[in-house]
PDB file of C-alpha atoms in Angstrom:
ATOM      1  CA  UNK A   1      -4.938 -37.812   8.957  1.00  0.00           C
ATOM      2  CA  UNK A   2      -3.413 -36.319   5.296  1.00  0.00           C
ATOM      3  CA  UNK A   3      -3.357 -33.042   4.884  1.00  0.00           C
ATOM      4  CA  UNK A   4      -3.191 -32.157   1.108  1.00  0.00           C
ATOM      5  CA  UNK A   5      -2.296 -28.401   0.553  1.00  0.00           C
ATOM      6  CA  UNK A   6      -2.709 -27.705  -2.875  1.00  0.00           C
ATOM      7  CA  UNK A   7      -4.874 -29.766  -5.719  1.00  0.00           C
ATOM      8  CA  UNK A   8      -3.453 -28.290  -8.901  1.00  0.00           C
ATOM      9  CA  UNK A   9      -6.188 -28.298 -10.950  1.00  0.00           C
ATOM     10  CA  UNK A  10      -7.007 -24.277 -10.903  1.00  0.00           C
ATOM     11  CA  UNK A  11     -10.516 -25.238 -10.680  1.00  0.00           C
ATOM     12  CA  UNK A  12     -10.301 -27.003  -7.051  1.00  0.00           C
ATOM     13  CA  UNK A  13      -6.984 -24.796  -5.544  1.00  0.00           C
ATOM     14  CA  UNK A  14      -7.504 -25.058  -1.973  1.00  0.00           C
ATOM     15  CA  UNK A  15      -6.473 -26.667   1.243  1.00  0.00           C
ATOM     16  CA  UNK A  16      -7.939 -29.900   1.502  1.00  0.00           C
ATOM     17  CA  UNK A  17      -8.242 -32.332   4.589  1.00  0.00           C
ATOM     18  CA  UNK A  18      -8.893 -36.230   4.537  1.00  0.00           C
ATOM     19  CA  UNK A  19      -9.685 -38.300   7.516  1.00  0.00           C
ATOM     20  CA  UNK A  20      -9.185 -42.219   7.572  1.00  0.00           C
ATOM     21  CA  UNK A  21     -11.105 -43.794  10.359  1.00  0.00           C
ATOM     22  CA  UNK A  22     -12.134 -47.197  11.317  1.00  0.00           C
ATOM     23  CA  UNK A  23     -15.740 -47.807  10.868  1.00  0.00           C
ATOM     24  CA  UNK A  24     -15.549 -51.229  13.184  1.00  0.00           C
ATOM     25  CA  UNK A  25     -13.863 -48.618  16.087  1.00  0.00           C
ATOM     26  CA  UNK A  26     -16.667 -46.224  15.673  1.00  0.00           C
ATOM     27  CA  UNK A  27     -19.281 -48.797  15.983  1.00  0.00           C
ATOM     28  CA  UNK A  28     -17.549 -50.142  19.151  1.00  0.00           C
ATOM     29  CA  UNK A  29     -17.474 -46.469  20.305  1.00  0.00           C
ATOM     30  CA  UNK A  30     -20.896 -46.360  19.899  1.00  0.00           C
ATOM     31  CA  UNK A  31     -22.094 -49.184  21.310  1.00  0.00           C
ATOM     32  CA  UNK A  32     -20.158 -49.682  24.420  1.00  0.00           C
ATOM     33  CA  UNK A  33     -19.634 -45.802  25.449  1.00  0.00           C
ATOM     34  CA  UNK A  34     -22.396 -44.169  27.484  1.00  0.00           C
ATOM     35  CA  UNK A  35     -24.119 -41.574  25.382  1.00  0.00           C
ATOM     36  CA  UNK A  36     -22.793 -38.622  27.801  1.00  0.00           C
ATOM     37  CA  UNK A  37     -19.570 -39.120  26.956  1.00  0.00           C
ATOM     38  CA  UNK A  38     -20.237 -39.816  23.460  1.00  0.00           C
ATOM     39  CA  UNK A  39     -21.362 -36.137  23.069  1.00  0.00           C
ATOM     40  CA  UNK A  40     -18.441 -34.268  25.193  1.00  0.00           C
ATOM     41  CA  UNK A  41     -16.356 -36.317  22.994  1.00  0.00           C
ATOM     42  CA  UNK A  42     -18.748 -34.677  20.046  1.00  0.00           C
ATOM     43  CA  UNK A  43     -19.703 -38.401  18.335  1.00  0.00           C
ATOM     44  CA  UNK A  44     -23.498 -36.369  17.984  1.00  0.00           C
ATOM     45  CA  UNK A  45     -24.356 -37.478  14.623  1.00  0.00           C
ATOM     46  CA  UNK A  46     -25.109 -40.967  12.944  1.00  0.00           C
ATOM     47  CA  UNK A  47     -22.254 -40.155  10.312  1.00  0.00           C
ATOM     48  CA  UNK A  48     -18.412 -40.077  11.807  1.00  0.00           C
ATOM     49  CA  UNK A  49     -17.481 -37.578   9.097  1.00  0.00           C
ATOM     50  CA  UNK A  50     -19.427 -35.439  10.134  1.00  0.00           C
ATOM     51  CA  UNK A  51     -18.875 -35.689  13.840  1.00  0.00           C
ATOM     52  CA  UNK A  52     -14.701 -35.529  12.286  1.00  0.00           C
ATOM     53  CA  UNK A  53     -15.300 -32.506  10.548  1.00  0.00           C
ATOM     54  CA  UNK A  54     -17.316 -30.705  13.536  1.00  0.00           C
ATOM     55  CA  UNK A  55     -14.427 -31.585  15.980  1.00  0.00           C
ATOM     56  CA  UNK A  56     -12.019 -29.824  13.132  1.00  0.00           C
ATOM     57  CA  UNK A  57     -13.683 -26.830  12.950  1.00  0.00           C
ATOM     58  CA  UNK A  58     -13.601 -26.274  16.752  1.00  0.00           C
ATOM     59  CA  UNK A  59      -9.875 -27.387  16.963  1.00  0.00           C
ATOM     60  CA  UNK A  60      -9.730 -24.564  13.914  1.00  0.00           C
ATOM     61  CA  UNK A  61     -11.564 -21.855  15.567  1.00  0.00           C
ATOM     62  CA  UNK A  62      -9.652 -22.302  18.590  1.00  0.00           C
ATOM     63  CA  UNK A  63      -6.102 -21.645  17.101  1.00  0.00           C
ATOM     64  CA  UNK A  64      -7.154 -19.394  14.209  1.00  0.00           C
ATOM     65  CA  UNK A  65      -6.005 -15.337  14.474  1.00  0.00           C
ATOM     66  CA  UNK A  66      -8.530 -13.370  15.656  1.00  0.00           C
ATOM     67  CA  UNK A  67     -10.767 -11.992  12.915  1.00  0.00           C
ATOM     68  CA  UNK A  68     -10.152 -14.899  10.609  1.00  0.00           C
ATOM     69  CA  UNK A  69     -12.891 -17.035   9.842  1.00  0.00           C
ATOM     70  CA  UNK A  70     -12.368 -20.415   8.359  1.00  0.00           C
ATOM     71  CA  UNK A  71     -14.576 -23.401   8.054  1.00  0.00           C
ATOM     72  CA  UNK A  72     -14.383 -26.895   7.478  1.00  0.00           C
ATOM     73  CA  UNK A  73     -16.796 -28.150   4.922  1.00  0.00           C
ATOM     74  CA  UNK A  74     -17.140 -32.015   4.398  1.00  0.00           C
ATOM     75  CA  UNK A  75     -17.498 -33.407   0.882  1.00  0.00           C
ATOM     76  CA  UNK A  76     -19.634 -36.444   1.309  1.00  0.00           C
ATOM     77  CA  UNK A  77     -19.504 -36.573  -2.886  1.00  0.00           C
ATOM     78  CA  UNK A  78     -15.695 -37.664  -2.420  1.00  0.00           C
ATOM     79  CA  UNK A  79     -16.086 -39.241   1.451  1.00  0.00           C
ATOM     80  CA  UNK A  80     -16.959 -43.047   1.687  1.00  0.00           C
ATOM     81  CA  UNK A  81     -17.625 -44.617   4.794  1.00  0.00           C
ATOM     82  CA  UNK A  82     -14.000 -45.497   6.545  1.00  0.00           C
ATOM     83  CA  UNK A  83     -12.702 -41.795   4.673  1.00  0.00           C
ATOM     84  CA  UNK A  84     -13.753 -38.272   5.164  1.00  0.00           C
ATOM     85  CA  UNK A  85     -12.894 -35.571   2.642  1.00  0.00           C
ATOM     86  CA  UNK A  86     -12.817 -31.893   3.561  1.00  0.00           C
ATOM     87  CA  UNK A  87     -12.261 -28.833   2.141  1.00  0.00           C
ATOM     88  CA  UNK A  88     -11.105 -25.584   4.415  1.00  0.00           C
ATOM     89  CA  UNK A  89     -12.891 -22.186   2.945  1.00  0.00           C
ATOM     90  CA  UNK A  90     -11.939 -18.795   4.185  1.00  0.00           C
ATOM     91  CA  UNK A  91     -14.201 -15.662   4.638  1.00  0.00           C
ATOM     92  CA  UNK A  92     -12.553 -12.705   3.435  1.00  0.00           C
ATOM     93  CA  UNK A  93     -12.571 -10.075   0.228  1.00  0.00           C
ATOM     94  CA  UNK A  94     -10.277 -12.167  -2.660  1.00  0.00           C
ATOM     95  CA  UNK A  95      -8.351  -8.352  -3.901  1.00  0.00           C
ATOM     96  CA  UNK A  96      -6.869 -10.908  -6.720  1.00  0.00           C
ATOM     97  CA  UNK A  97     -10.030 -11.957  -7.970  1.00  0.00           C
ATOM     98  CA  UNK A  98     -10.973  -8.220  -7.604  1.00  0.00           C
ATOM     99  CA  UNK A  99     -14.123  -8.930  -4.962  1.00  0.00           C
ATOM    100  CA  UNK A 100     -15.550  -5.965  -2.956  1.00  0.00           C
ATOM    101  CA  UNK A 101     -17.885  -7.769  -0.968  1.00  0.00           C
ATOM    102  CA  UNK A 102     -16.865 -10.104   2.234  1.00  0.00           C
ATOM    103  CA  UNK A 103     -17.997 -14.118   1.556  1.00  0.00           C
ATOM    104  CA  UNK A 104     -16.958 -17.429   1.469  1.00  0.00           C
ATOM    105  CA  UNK A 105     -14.016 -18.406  -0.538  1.00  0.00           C
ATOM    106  CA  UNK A 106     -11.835 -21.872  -1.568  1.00  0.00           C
ATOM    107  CA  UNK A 107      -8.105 -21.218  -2.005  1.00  0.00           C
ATOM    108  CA  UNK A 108      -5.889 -18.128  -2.241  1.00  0.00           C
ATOM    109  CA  UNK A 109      -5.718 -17.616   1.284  1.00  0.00           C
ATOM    110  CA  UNK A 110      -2.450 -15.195   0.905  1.00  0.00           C
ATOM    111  CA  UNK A 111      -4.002 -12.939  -0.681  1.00  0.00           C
ATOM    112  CA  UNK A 112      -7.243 -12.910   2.220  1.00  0.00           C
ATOM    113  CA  UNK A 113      -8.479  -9.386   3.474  1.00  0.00           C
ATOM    114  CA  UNK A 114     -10.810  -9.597   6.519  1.00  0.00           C
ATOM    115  CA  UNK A 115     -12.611  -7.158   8.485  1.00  0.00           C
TER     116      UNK A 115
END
């Protein structure tokens, strides 16, 4: 997997995740493993990306401090099948963008407050 920190276009700052996999595995996987297993190992979905970024967000929530919330959100506009694109959004107050309210946010992580 590649782990891109920062994009700098101010636009799209942000931690963002992509996730090469082999679509002739996967098909194997899912043809020749019992469907119990399949789901313990979280392959739920018809769409590996999506099973990829589901499996993320658990490793994520597992390891994150307590009180921090972070999830993985997939971005099937950039994903194509063999690559899955994330991006990781924090909820928080942004105190740089001057936000008074808790919510979802993409980037600027250092400066996170959360409740």
């Amino acid at each position: 997997m590649f782990i891109y920190i920062r994009c700098e276009n101010t636009q799209l700052l942000g931690l963002y995740l992509s996730a090469g996999y082999s679509t002739t595995d996967v098909e194997m996987l899912r043809s020749e493993t019992p469907r119990d297993v399949l789901e313990r190992a979280g392959f739920l979905s018809a769409n590996a990306a999506t099973d990829i970024a589901s499996r993320l967000q658990i490793a994520f929530e597992r390891i994150l401090p307590k009180g921090l919330q972070c999830r993985i959100v997939l971005m099937p506009e950039m994903s194509e099948p063999g690559s899955a694109f994330m991006r990781v959004e924090w909820f928080g107050k942004n105190e740089a963008l001057n936000h008074t309210k808790l919510q979802w946010h993409t980037g600027w992580a250092e400066k996170v407050w959360y409740a």
